[in-house]
Each structure stands twice: as structure tokens, then as C-alpha cells.
Amino acid sequence: MKIERREFLKLGAAVAVGLGGGLTLDVLTKTKPAAAETRTDVAGTRVSSKALHAKRWAMVVDASKFKTEEDFRRVKEACVKAHNIPDFGPDSKHQIKWIWEEPFERTFYGVDDPYLPEAIKKENFPVMCNHCENPPCVRVCPTQATFKRPDGIVGMDYHRCIGCRFCMAACPFGARSFNFVDPRPYIKDINPDFPTRTKGVVEKCNFCMERLDQGLMPVCVEASNGALVFGDLDDPTSDVRKILDTHYAIRRKPELGTGPSVFYLVGGGGAGA
Amino acid sequence: MLEKALSGSRRYWAWIVFLLLLILVGFLAYMRQFEIGLGVTGMSRDVSWGLYIAQFTFLVGVAASAVMVAIPYYLHDYKRFKDIVIYGEFLAVSCVVMCILFIFVDLGQPMRIMNVILHPTPHSMMFWDMCVLFGYLLLNFIIGWTSLGAERKGFPHPHWVKVLAYIAIPWAVSIHTVTAFLYSGLPARSFWLSAIMAARFLASAFAAGPALLVIFLLILRKVSSFKVGKEALQALAKIVAYAMIANVFFFLLEVFTAFYSRIPEDMAAFQYLFWGLDGKHSLVPFMWSAAVLALLGIALLVIPRTRKNEVILPFAMAAVYLAAWIDKGVNLILAGFVPNPFGQVIQYAPTATEIMIVIGVYAIGLLILTVLYKVVLGVREERA
Amino acid sequence: MIYGGKKIFAGLFIFVVLLISPFLANIGKADAQPNPSLNTPAINALATKQCVGSQQFMRTYHMQLLNQWRDQALRHGEYTYVNSQGQKFTISLENTCLKCHSNEQQFCNTCHTYVGVTPYCWECHQKGATQ
């Protein structure tokens, strides 16, 4: 059963009145404006709260700042901790990955150039869900369990996912993982502030949508010491736009037209330079 | 009419019990998968679809091929197919049921399957596939069952059955087209990203389906009162021959485009199939077997002397069927995941549990088919 | 006269007894009303013990409310809930509901067991925290 918010508020008031649960009749009269104001009111709340908002969230990866194993470990571990990502070991078929590193030839599979500088060939890059502007995974999902939000984030509803894995076949970036078994026994220490997943659903990076609402940057960005920059692609004054306006950044598989929201600064220089 | 399936020879019951045993084994294997998750299969993060989806894809084709018997009979009034058409329709029923079961066993959260209806999503090809598959199941069952009922009473089938039969023809094309669209619209997988995919699917379906039907009809000739006519068999064999030639032709078109353009990503999956890639070649034996079987089957069917030889005919049909099965029921799906989005070759091999579930689903299909065919035979024996 | 009447009636009798056996088994047993416990550290620390909705409302509609919260937060990025009295709450099962109701066994399960439902919330939400 689904109830709309307006009905829901009315119901709530009616039930409360019916019970005489400390509420007087004027609540009923107040209900109407409350119902009407919800949109604006919630919007009003949003403006006044700490929540971060954007038309299209995006990330710039400054590859020059990912030098050592440690640089990757910090970022990956922050994500694993925050999102209760299980560890099945590096060789498991059942690996769950939200953000991890790949060498150049894999990150940019198809950009096969034997004359690249050695430094770039040997470099590793963090990869994750690209939160595409035009996401094929969303297009193919038969239940809208994966969807694109108004802020550009491609989200997952783990309650609705039927585990058909069509999205995994459709994702050109290998960003999606499937819970082949119950992940819980493989989570080192469970973070109670974030749910785990159940067996049989697909999962992926969520651009830390739960943190953005609390006014916080994604954990990977926070842990990256400036190697990852996050902001609104639609806002010309945002950090990501400032970098993109002055640096040459590339995206993974741009020819497929999915419009990734993750940009890479490749080949030294970096955003700070 | 169903009571006709409740009386039969000792051999009939032995066959039924055998199928029930296979179903039981499959069911127990499925219970294990249900409990533990799809981790009991050989599927992985990189090859996220395996035998289940491949069988589904292949069987949609076999189901669609009922139309190859329906078109000559309903549209061209080809009388020799009059007694056969119902076998084609019931084969379609059994295949669609298997398709639905293969989708079901492939789901990570099978209990939520109704979400597809609860949250209908027209931009997902999976949603349309569900719609057309259920429609096709109903159409074939209603057409088959009603005409059989009429036949039992000695009446011609009601007029509306013919209307449904006309609808079923484009519907059959639609089920396999939509199934091809599941694959051919994905930017991520260049092996599947081909405009000719639906045409390939239909060609291979129209070869494999009638080939299987011929095999079943020959079995019926041996074990039952239904003696299929030589002409009908030859007509089916010619359909199989043409369709298989088209199927191989379409495949070669894909090979040409990939290798003449020399686009690395487009060549990769074919290289993996024919020679292996990165030292990994688990599908190479399958690919070459399919190639040999396809050419053998075509040769046996094109040469009139071998085609007309009813001892050789079942072997020719088996060759075509197996070639089509390997092509679509194994290679097409698995090679689509090679290389993965990072250019790596990750291989897949089904587990014992997975194979038992596959066998269990096939056994359910065969059980449905046996019961339906038994009803047809029973009704016709009663009339005779 | 029914042919083989005795057998039929005997069969019917057995069927009816089997059918009502769960009720027979529970005859005379106390109809123990569930009594969900509010005794958690977080609730005890509250000045006014008040949920996001009235008790009756929460009892009847918490499932719908949770579904609505999920869609609102996850799909639309709206993390603020305004109840019928204009009070604002952060939409979060983890951080709003379960911070107070951290006693799954004594709170959630008492009613769920009573009405014979087994929601799967705790397969993903919070259980780990108490382990």
C-alpha cells in the first residue's frame, strides 16, 4: 500500500484526533497548510540546513596525487569503512568494489598507445561508478531499482533490486558488484550508521549521498588529501569547474556517450600546479 | 483432456518418473542456491551472466520457431502440417515455461520478481521481454488447447483461434526480437552491439526449433501412434536448411565487420572464441565444434540424397541443433563478457550445482512437453 | 443416501479437525498482548519521549512511513521529514529510528512475532551494531 504525503498527513492528523492523543482540533485545520507547504517547506529546510546541493555532482581525479600504495589505501579504506563493504579477498569471484585502483591500460581500455610516457603507463588510477549523465544501467533496470537523481547521482534501491544483473551487463565501466552471498560475515567491523546489503542485490558507489545531506564531502574526497575534488558540474564557480576550465581532463570511454561525471587529470601537472 | 496423460504404458511412466527424479535433483540444487545465493554458481563480478541466461536466450528462439510450422499451415494452408502444427505450439509452450524458469533461477532476489510488474519500466527491454513472453505463452497454449478440444469433438477449430494464430505469428517474431534487444542495445558490450543481432537470433531460432521438432516427431513415430509423413519432415528439413544457412551467413557478416574493420574491441570476443585470448581459451573447443557441426548439418541437409534419408536426417538435425545451441546457449552470452570493461579476460565455468539446476529446468520443460504430447496422442487415438 | 457415507463423513471430520487444529491448540491460552519496550538509553535520555508521529499512527502506518522515507531520501535526496505538527526530522532509519529503538528484540519483534510477520529490515540495518 502506498499513501501520498497529503493523504498521509491527513490520516496522521485524523488518527491523532480520533485518539485524542494530546492533539486538539486546530491541528486538523493546520494540516491543510502543512500539506500544501511540504514541498516549499522541505525546500526551505534544505536551503537553511547544512546539506550540500548540486544540479550535477562530479569528481575530478588528480592522478598526480595518487603516487603510492598508501594514497590508494587511505581512500579505499575510508570508503570500505563508511559503507560496510565486505572483503572477500583479492582473488574472489565475489568481490565487492566501490572505489579501487587500476593501471592506465585498464582504466582507459581502448586508449592503447605504445608511445605513452612510461610514467603514465605505470600509473594507477582510482576507478568507481561514473554517475553517468546518460546511464545505461538505469535504462536497462526492469524495476527502477537503479535510478538517476535530480542531483545527477545514480542511486540504488537495495529493497527493490531483484538481482537480475542486467545493469552489470550494461555498465561499460565495470563499476557494479553483485552480492553473490551474504556479505555480512565478510565485513570487518560494521559501521552502524550505514546499512549493509543483503545477498542477491547489486551495489556500487553512491557518491556518498548520505554524507552530502549532512554537509560533508564524500569520504574518499575527504581522505584523498586533495587528490579528489568534488563539486557541482553545473556551477561555473565550483571547484571541479575551475579545474576543468583550466586543465585538460579526460573521461573513461567518452565515445559511448554515457557522459561520465568522473574526470581524470592525467600526466602530471595536476590541479595544484 | 488432461486425463489422457494419466494412462500410459510402463515405458511412459518410467520416463515420467525419470523426469521427476531429475526435477527433484534440480530442485534440491536450487534450494541450495536459494539458501546460499548465486555464489554457488560459477558466475562472477566479471562474467555476471552464465548458463541460465544463455539457456533462456536459446530457448526463446526454440519457442519462437513454432511460427515456422504455423505460417505454412495457417497462412499458406499447407495441409501436410495440419497434424504437426499443434506439436510446434506445445513445444513453444514448454520452451516459454523453461525461459521463465531460467530467468527465475537467475535472480538474486527471486521473491521480489513481482517488482517488475509493481514498478513497470517501459525503458527496460527486460520489462517488454516479460510482457511478450507471457503473451506468447498464453497465445500458444490457448490456440493449441482449443484446437485440440475442437478436434476431439470432431469440429473445426473456432474462428477466433485462427485470429489468435495470425496474431501469434508476428508475436513470435517479437519475442525473439525483444530478446535480442536485451543484448544489442548495450554500449558496454561490443560483441553484442550489433544491428544484426535480432536477425541472427531469428535465423538461428528458425533452424534450431524445427530441427528439435523433427527429432521429437521422429521419436513419436517410434514410440507412439503418430506417424509423421515423409513430406512434412522434408518440408521441415528444408526450413531448417535455409534458416541455418542464413544463420551462418549472418555470423560470417559479423566476423567480416570485426576483422576487416580491425577495431580491437570488436575483434576481441571473436578472437577469444576461435583462438583464445591472453592464453585463455575455454570456449575454443565449443566454437570449433559448433563450426564443424553447422557445416556438417548444412551439407547433410542441402544434399538431397542425405536429406531424404530418414536414417541420416535425425543426425543432420542434431548437428544443426547442437551448433545453434553452442552458438547461442553458450558462446554468445559468455563471450559477450570477454574482455571485461577493463580489457581483461576472465573466464567462467558452471558449477555442478548450476548444471543440476539447468538439468532440472530442462526436465520440467520435457515433463510439460511429454504431458502435452501425450494428451494430443490420446485425443487423436480416441478419434481414430 | 451417499455411497460410502461413513468414510466420507469420517474423512470430512478429520479434515475439519486438522483445519481448526491451530485454534484448538490455543484454546484457553492467554491472549498475551505484545508490550514493546521503550527502555533504551537513547529514549531514557530524552526530555520528552516523542516519536516522529503519534503512537497510534506509528503502530498502524510505520511500514508505509518507512517506504515513503526511503523513496524520498534515496530517490529525491530529500532528507527532511515534516510531521503533522510541523516538526522536522532527519529521514534515516539508521540515525533517526534505530538510534532510539536500538532494542530490536524487545521493541520491534514483540509485535512482529505477535502478528506473525517477519520483515527483513535487520538483514541490512543495524544488527551489526549490537553484535
PDB file of N, CA and C in Angstrom, chain A residues 1 3 5 8-9 11-12 15 19 23 39 41-42 45-46 144-145 147 149-150 156-157 159-160 184 190 192-198 209-210 213, chain C residues 56-57 61 64-65 68 70-85 88 90 94-95 99 120 122-129:
ATOM      1  N   MET A   1       0.850  -1.202   0.000  1.00  0.00           N
ATOM      2  CA  MET A   1       0.000   0.000   0.000  1.00  0.00           C
ATOM      3  C   MET A   1       0.876   1.239   0.000  1.00  0.00           C
ATOM      4  N   ILE A   3       0.808   5.426   0.288  1.00  0.00           N
ATOM      5  CA  ILE A   3      -0.027   6.589   0.558  1.00  0.00           C
ATOM      6  C   ILE A   3       0.737   7.843   0.210  1.00  0.00           C
ATOM      7  N   ARG A   5       1.715  11.823   0.336  1.00  0.00           N
ATOM      8  CA  ARG A   5       2.051  12.588   1.515  1.00  0.00           C
ATOM      9  C   ARG A   5       0.844  13.354   2.057  1.00  0.00           C
ATOM     10  N   PHE A   8      -1.424  11.144   3.682  1.00  0.00           N
ATOM     11  CA  PHE A   8      -0.718  10.608   4.819  1.00  0.00           C
ATOM     12  C   PHE A   8      -0.798  11.568   6.009  1.00  0.00           C
ATOM     13  N   LEU A   9      -0.599  12.835   5.707  1.00  0.00           N
ATOM     14  CA  LEU A   9      -0.657  13.833   6.779  1.00  0.00           C
ATOM     15  C   LEU A   9      -2.068  13.929   7.344  1.00  0.00           C
ATOM     16  N   LEU A  11      -4.298  11.598   7.293  1.00  0.00           N
ATOM     17  CA  LEU A  11      -4.507  10.382   8.064  1.00  0.00           C
ATOM     18  C   LEU A  11      -3.902  10.508   9.443  1.00  0.00           C
ATOM     19  N   GLY A  12      -2.686  11.018   9.449  1.00  0.00           N
ATOM     20  CA  GLY A  12      -1.964  11.167  10.705  1.00  0.00           C
ATOM     21  C   GLY A  12      -2.758  12.038  11.673  1.00  0.00           C
ATOM     22  N   VAL A  15      -6.029  10.312  12.754  1.00  0.00           N
ATOM     23  CA  VAL A  15      -5.782   9.275  13.754  1.00  0.00           C
ATOM     24  C   VAL A  15      -5.496   9.908  15.108  1.00  0.00           C
ATOM     25  N   LEU A  19      -7.852   9.652  18.427  1.00  0.00           N
ATOM     26  CA  LEU A  19      -7.348   9.122  19.679  1.00  0.00           C
ATOM     27  C   LEU A  19      -7.417  10.144  20.797  1.00  0.00           C
ATOM     28  N   LEU A  23      -3.693  16.019  20.896  1.00  0.00           N
ATOM     29  CA  LEU A  23      -3.791  16.987  19.819  1.00  0.00           C
ATOM     30  C   LEU A  23      -5.198  17.566  19.788  1.00  0.00           C
ATOM     31  N   ARG A  39       6.304  20.836   0.169  1.00  0.00           N
ATOM     32  CA  ARG A  39       7.342  20.996  -0.842  1.00  0.00           C
ATOM     33  C   ARG A  39       8.231  22.190  -0.529  1.00  0.00           C
ATOM     34  N   ASP A  41       8.263  23.914   2.128  1.00  0.00           N
ATOM     35  CA  ASP A  41       8.824  23.873   3.455  1.00  0.00           C
ATOM     36  C   ASP A  41      10.086  23.015   3.483  1.00  0.00           C
ATOM     37  N   VAL A  42       9.964  21.850   2.854  1.00  0.00           N
ATOM     38  CA  VAL A  42      11.132  20.975   2.809  1.00  0.00           C
ATOM     39  C   VAL A  42      12.248  21.665   2.036  1.00  0.00           C
ATOM     40  N   THR A  45      13.745  24.109   4.245  1.00  0.00           N
ATOM     41  CA  THR A  45      14.612  23.447   5.196  1.00  0.00           C
ATOM     42  C   THR A  45      15.945  23.127   4.541  1.00  0.00           C
ATOM     43  N   ARG A  46      15.849  22.692   3.304  1.00  0.00           N
ATOM     44  CA  ARG A  46      17.058  22.282   2.603  1.00  0.00           C
ATOM     45  C   ARG A  46      18.018  23.461   2.486  1.00  0.00           C
ATOM     46  N   GLN A 144      13.435  -0.036 -11.934  1.00  0.00           N
ATOM     47  CA  GLN A 144      13.890   1.283 -11.481  1.00  0.00           C
ATOM     48  C   GLN A 144      14.562   1.201 -10.117  1.00  0.00           C
ATOM     49  N   ALA A 145      15.138   0.040  -9.826  1.00  0.00           N
ATOM     50  CA  ALA A 145      15.896  -0.093  -8.585  1.00  0.00           C
ATOM     51  C   ALA A 145      17.157   0.748  -8.675  1.00  0.00           C
ATOM     52  N   PHE A 147      18.512   4.293 -10.456  1.00  0.00           N
ATOM     53  CA  PHE A 147      17.819   5.468 -10.983  1.00  0.00           C
ATOM     54  C   PHE A 147      18.770   6.648 -10.916  1.00  0.00           C
ATOM     55  N   ARG A 149      19.190  10.517  -9.869  1.00  0.00           N
ATOM     56  CA  ARG A 149      18.528  11.512  -9.033  1.00  0.00           C
ATOM     57  C   ARG A 149      18.628  12.892  -9.672  1.00  0.00           C
ATOM     58  N   PRO A 150      17.819  13.831  -9.177  1.00  0.00           N
ATOM     59  CA  PRO A 150      17.876  15.196  -9.735  1.00  0.00           C
ATOM     60  C   PRO A 150      19.265  15.823  -9.599  1.00  0.00           C
ATOM     61  N   MET A 156      20.968   3.502  -5.969  1.00  0.00           N
ATOM     62  CA  MET A 156      20.492   2.109  -5.960  1.00  0.00           C
ATOM     63  C   MET A 156      19.494   1.947  -4.825  1.00  0.00           C
ATOM     64  N   ASP A 157      18.370   1.332  -5.109  1.00  0.00           N
ATOM     65  CA  ASP A 157      17.417   0.969  -4.065  1.00  0.00           C
ATOM     66  C   ASP A 157      17.554  -0.531  -3.825  1.00  0.00           C
ATOM     67  N   HIS A 159      16.219  -2.335  -1.777  1.00  0.00           N
ATOM     68  CA  HIS A 159      14.977  -3.031  -1.439  1.00  0.00           C
ATOM     69  C   HIS A 159      14.255  -3.485  -2.688  1.00  0.00           C
ATOM     70  N   ARG A 160      14.490  -2.783  -3.767  1.00  0.00           N
ATOM     71  CA  ARG A 160      13.711  -3.051  -4.966  1.00  0.00           C
ATOM     72  C   ARG A 160      14.456  -3.948  -5.946  1.00  0.00           C
ATOM     73  N   ARG A 184      27.506 -10.021   5.071  1.00  0.00           N
ATOM     74  CA  ARG A 184      27.754  -9.637   6.471  1.00  0.00           C
ATOM     75  C   ARG A 184      28.946 -10.321   7.129  1.00  0.00           C
ATOM     76  N   ILE A 190      31.364  -3.569  11.418  1.00  0.00           N
ATOM     77  CA  ILE A 190      30.195  -2.964  10.807  1.00  0.00           C
ATOM     78  C   ILE A 190      29.978  -1.552  11.353  1.00  0.00           C
ATOM     79  N   PRO A 192      27.538   1.091  12.198  1.00  0.00           N
ATOM     80  CA  PRO A 192      26.099   1.049  12.455  1.00  0.00           C
ATOM     81  C   PRO A 192      25.335   2.199  11.806  1.00  0.00           C
ATOM     82  N   ASP A 193      26.047   3.213  11.347  1.00  0.00           N
ATOM     83  CA  ASP A 193      25.344   4.351  10.771  1.00  0.00           C
ATOM     84  C   ASP A 193      24.954   4.135   9.315  1.00  0.00           C
ATOM     85  N   PHE A 194      25.419   3.057   8.739  1.00  0.00           N
ATOM     86  CA  PHE A 194      25.120   2.814   7.331  1.00  0.00           C
ATOM     87  C   PHE A 194      24.664   1.354   7.183  1.00  0.00           C
ATOM     88  N   PRO A 195      23.637   1.118   6.379  1.00  0.00           N
ATOM     89  CA  PRO A 195      23.173  -0.264   6.242  1.00  0.00           C
ATOM     90  C   PRO A 195      24.184  -1.137   5.504  1.00  0.00           C
ATOM     91  N   THR A 196      24.094  -2.433   5.734  1.00  0.00           N
ATOM     92  CA  THR A 196      24.845  -3.365   4.895  1.00  0.00           C
ATOM     93  C   THR A 196      23.910  -3.759   3.760  1.00  0.00           C
ATOM     94  N   ARG A 197      24.356  -4.638   2.900  1.00  0.00           N
ATOM     95  CA  ARG A 197      23.455  -5.134   1.861  1.00  0.00           C
ATOM     96  C   ARG A 197      23.130  -6.592   2.147  1.00  0.00           C
ATOM     97  N   THR A 198      22.159  -7.089   1.411  1.00  0.00           N
ATOM     98  CA  THR A 198      21.777  -8.482   1.567  1.00  0.00           C
ATOM     99  C   THR A 198      22.241  -9.258   0.343  1.00  0.00           C
ATOM    100  N   MET A 209      25.927   9.939  -1.043  1.00  0.00           N
ATOM    101  CA  MET A 209      24.755  10.801  -0.972  1.00  0.00           C
ATOM    102  C   MET A 209      24.290  11.035   0.464  1.00  0.00           C
ATOM    103  N   GLU A 210      24.538  10.056   1.337  1.00  0.00           N
ATOM    104  CA  GLU A 210      24.116  10.210   2.738  1.00  0.00           C
ATOM    105  C   GLU A 210      24.954  11.257   3.450  1.00  0.00           C
ATOM    106  N   ASP A 213      24.138  15.088   2.352  1.00  0.00           N
ATOM    107  CA  ASP A 213      22.999  15.667   3.067  1.00  0.00           C
ATOM    108  C   ASP A 213      23.405  16.246   4.411  1.00  0.00           C
TER     109      ASP A 213
ATOM    110  N   GLN C  56      -0.296   5.805  18.013  1.00  0.00           N
ATOM    111  CA  GLN C  56      -1.268   5.060  17.222  1.00  0.00           C
ATOM    112  C   GLN C  56      -0.896   5.111  15.739  1.00  0.00           C
ATOM    113  N   PHE C  57      -0.489   6.305  15.317  1.00  0.00           N
ATOM    114  CA  PHE C  57      -0.100   6.455  13.916  1.00  0.00           C
ATOM    115  C   PHE C  57       1.098   5.558  13.587  1.00  0.00           C
ATOM    116  N   TYR C  61       0.947   2.785  10.783  1.00  0.00           N
ATOM    117  CA  TYR C  61       1.474   3.183   9.484  1.00  0.00           C
ATOM    118  C   TYR C  61       2.996   3.232   9.392  1.00  0.00           C
ATOM    119  N   GLN C  64       4.357   2.035   5.981  1.00  0.00           N
ATOM    120  CA  GLN C  64       4.183   2.977   4.874  1.00  0.00           C
ATOM    121  C   GLN C  64       5.107   4.181   5.027  1.00  0.00           C
ATOM    122  N   LEU C  65       5.240   4.628   6.273  1.00  0.00           N
ATOM    123  CA  LEU C  65       6.110   5.781   6.513  1.00  0.00           C
ATOM    124  C   LEU C  65       7.544   5.451   6.103  1.00  0.00           C
ATOM    125  N   GLN C  68       7.896   5.408   2.404  1.00  0.00           N
ATOM    126  CA  GLN C  68       7.868   6.776   1.888  1.00  0.00           C
ATOM    127  C   GLN C  68       9.199   7.464   2.172  1.00  0.00           C
ATOM    128  N   ARG C  70      12.077   6.072   2.520  1.00  0.00           N
ATOM    129  CA  ARG C  70      13.125   5.510   1.669  1.00  0.00           C
ATOM    130  C   ARG C  70      13.095   6.177   0.300  1.00  0.00           C
ATOM    131  N   ASP C  71      11.915   6.230  -0.310  1.00  0.00           N
ATOM    132  CA  ASP C  71      11.821   6.810  -1.645  1.00  0.00           C
ATOM    133  C   ASP C  71      12.210   8.281  -1.636  1.00  0.00           C
ATOM    134  N   GLN C  72      11.761   8.992  -0.601  1.00  0.00           N
ATOM    135  CA  GLN C  72      12.009  10.426  -0.526  1.00  0.00           C
ATOM    136  C   GLN C  72      13.503  10.712  -0.390  1.00  0.00           C
ATOM    137  N   ALA C  73      14.158   9.993   0.508  1.00  0.00           N
ATOM    138  CA  ALA C  73      15.575  10.264   0.753  1.00  0.00           C
ATOM    139  C   ALA C  73      16.433   9.747  -0.391  1.00  0.00           C
ATOM    140  N   LEU C  74      16.183   8.514  -0.755  1.00  0.00           N
ATOM    141  CA  LEU C  74      17.057   7.848  -1.714  1.00  0.00           C
ATOM    142  C   LEU C  74      16.859   8.404  -3.122  1.00  0.00           C
ATOM    143  N   ARG C  75      15.607   8.538  -3.524  1.00  0.00           N
ATOM    144  CA  ARG C  75      15.339   8.889  -4.921  1.00  0.00           C
ATOM    145  C   ARG C  75      15.330  10.386  -5.158  1.00  0.00           C
ATOM    146  N   HIS C  76      14.857  11.150  -4.147  1.00  0.00           N
ATOM    147  CA  HIS C  76      14.729  12.582  -4.387  1.00  0.00           C
ATOM    148  C   HIS C  76      15.725  13.398  -3.588  1.00  0.00           C
ATOM    149  N   GLY C  77      16.507  12.737  -2.760  1.00  0.00           N
ATOM    150  CA  GLY C  77      17.501  13.459  -1.983  1.00  0.00           C
ATOM    151  C   GLY C  77      16.896  14.384  -0.949  1.00  0.00           C
ATOM    152  N   GLU C  78      15.650  14.134  -0.557  1.00  0.00           N
ATOM    153  CA  GLU C  78      15.023  14.973   0.474  1.00  0.00           C
ATOM    154  C   GLU C  78      15.130  14.240   1.809  1.00  0.00           C
ATOM    155  N   TYR C  79      15.948  14.775   2.667  1.00  0.00           N
ATOM    156  CA  TYR C  79      16.239  14.066   3.904  1.00  0.00           C
ATOM    157  C   TYR C  79      15.517  14.670   5.106  1.00  0.00           C
ATOM    158  N   THR C  80      14.574  15.560   4.849  1.00  0.00           N
ATOM    159  CA  THR C  80      13.863  16.153   5.980  1.00  0.00           C
ATOM    160  C   THR C  80      12.399  15.741   5.951  1.00  0.00           C
ATOM    161  N   TYR C  81      11.920  15.287   7.088  1.00  0.00           N
ATOM    162  CA  TYR C  81      10.525  14.896   7.209  1.00  0.00           C
ATOM    163  C   TYR C  81       9.824  15.901   8.102  1.00  0.00           C
ATOM    164  N   VAL C  82       8.683  16.375   7.656  1.00  0.00           N
ATOM    165  CA  VAL C  82       7.897  17.295   8.471  1.00  0.00           C
ATOM    166  C   VAL C  82       6.634  16.552   8.882  1.00  0.00           C
ATOM    167  N   ASN C  83       6.418  16.411  10.174  1.00  0.00           N
ATOM    168  CA  ASN C  83       5.234  15.670  10.587  1.00  0.00           C
ATOM    169  C   ASN C  83       4.020  16.592  10.659  1.00  0.00           C
ATOM    170  N   SER C  84       2.885  16.048  11.097  1.00  0.00           N
ATOM    171  CA  SER C  84       1.643  16.807  11.025  1.00  0.00           C
ATOM    172  C   SER C  84       1.673  18.038  11.926  1.00  0.00           C
ATOM    173  N   GLN C  85       2.606  18.073  12.852  1.00  0.00           N
ATOM    174  CA  GLN C  85       2.684  19.248  13.736  1.00  0.00           C
ATOM    175  C   GLN C  85       3.785  20.198  13.311  1.00  0.00           C
ATOM    176  N   LYS C  88      10.343  18.938  12.396  1.00  0.00           N
ATOM    177  CA  LYS C  88      11.219  18.399  11.353  1.00  0.00           C
ATOM    178  C   LYS C  88      12.123  17.301  11.909  1.00  0.00           C
ATOM    179  N   THR C  90      15.187  14.266  10.611  1.00  0.00           N
ATOM    180  CA  THR C  90      16.047  13.767   9.542  1.00  0.00           C
ATOM    181  C   THR C  90      15.575  12.381   9.129  1.00  0.00           C
ATOM    182  N   GLU C  94      18.631   4.384  10.105  1.00  0.00           N
ATOM    183  CA  GLU C  94      19.770   4.150  10.991  1.00  0.00           C
ATOM    184  C   GLU C  94      19.836   5.194  12.092  1.00  0.00           C
ATOM    185  N   ASN C  95      19.778   6.462  11.681  1.00  0.00           N
ATOM    186  CA  ASN C  95      20.140   7.527  12.613  1.00  0.00           C
ATOM    187  C   ASN C  95      18.953   8.224  13.264  1.00  0.00           C
ATOM    188  N   LYS C  99      18.344   4.751  16.301  1.00  0.00           N
ATOM    189  CA  LYS C  99      19.163   5.336  17.366  1.00  0.00           C
ATOM    190  C   LYS C  99      18.393   5.251  18.685  1.00  0.00           C
ATOM    191  N   TYR C 120      12.375  -8.072   6.815  1.00  0.00           N
ATOM    192  CA  TYR C 120      13.803  -8.403   6.704  1.00  0.00           C
ATOM    193  C   TYR C 120      14.699  -7.184   6.945  1.00  0.00           C
ATOM    194  N   TRP C 122      16.393  -6.115   9.407  1.00  0.00           N
ATOM    195  CA  TRP C 122      17.649  -6.268  10.155  1.00  0.00           C
ATOM    196  C   TRP C 122      18.689  -7.092   9.430  1.00  0.00           C
ATOM    197  N   GLU C 123      18.322  -7.606   8.232  1.00  0.00           N
ATOM    198  CA  GLU C 123      19.351  -8.275   7.440  1.00  0.00           C
ATOM    199  C   GLU C 123      20.387  -7.253   6.991  1.00  0.00           C
ATOM    200  N   CYS C 124      19.969  -6.003   6.879  1.00  0.00           N
ATOM    201  CA  CYS C 124      20.896  -4.968   6.439  1.00  0.00           C
ATOM    202  C   CYS C 124      21.059  -3.849   7.452  1.00  0.00           C
ATOM    203  N   HIS C 125      19.995  -3.530   8.178  1.00  0.00           N
ATOM    204  CA  HIS C 125      20.038  -2.352   9.027  1.00  0.00           C
ATOM    205  C   HIS C 125      20.436  -2.678  10.458  1.00  0.00           C
ATOM    206  N   GLN C 126      21.518  -2.153  10.837  1.00  0.00           N
ATOM    207  CA  GLN C 126      21.998  -2.023  12.205  1.00  0.00           C
ATOM    208  C   GLN C 126      22.386  -3.262  12.997  1.00  0.00           C
ATOM    209  N   LYS C 127      21.817  -4.413  12.737  1.00  0.00           N
ATOM    210  CA  LYS C 127      22.062  -5.553  13.607  1.00  0.00           C
ATOM    211  C   LYS C 127      23.524  -5.627  14.054  1.00  0.00           C
ATOM    212  N   GLY C 128      24.421  -5.318  13.118  1.00  0.00           N
ATOM    213  CA  GLY C 128      25.848  -5.424  13.405  1.00  0.00           C
ATOM    214  C   GLY C 128      26.276  -4.620  14.620  1.00  0.00           C
ATOM    215  N   ALA C 129      25.587  -3.510  14.846  1.00  0.00           N
ATOM    216  CA  ALA C 129      25.988  -2.625  15.926  1.00  0.00           C
ATOM    217  C   ALA C 129      25.890  -3.302  17.277  1.00  0.00           C
TER     218      ALA C 129
END
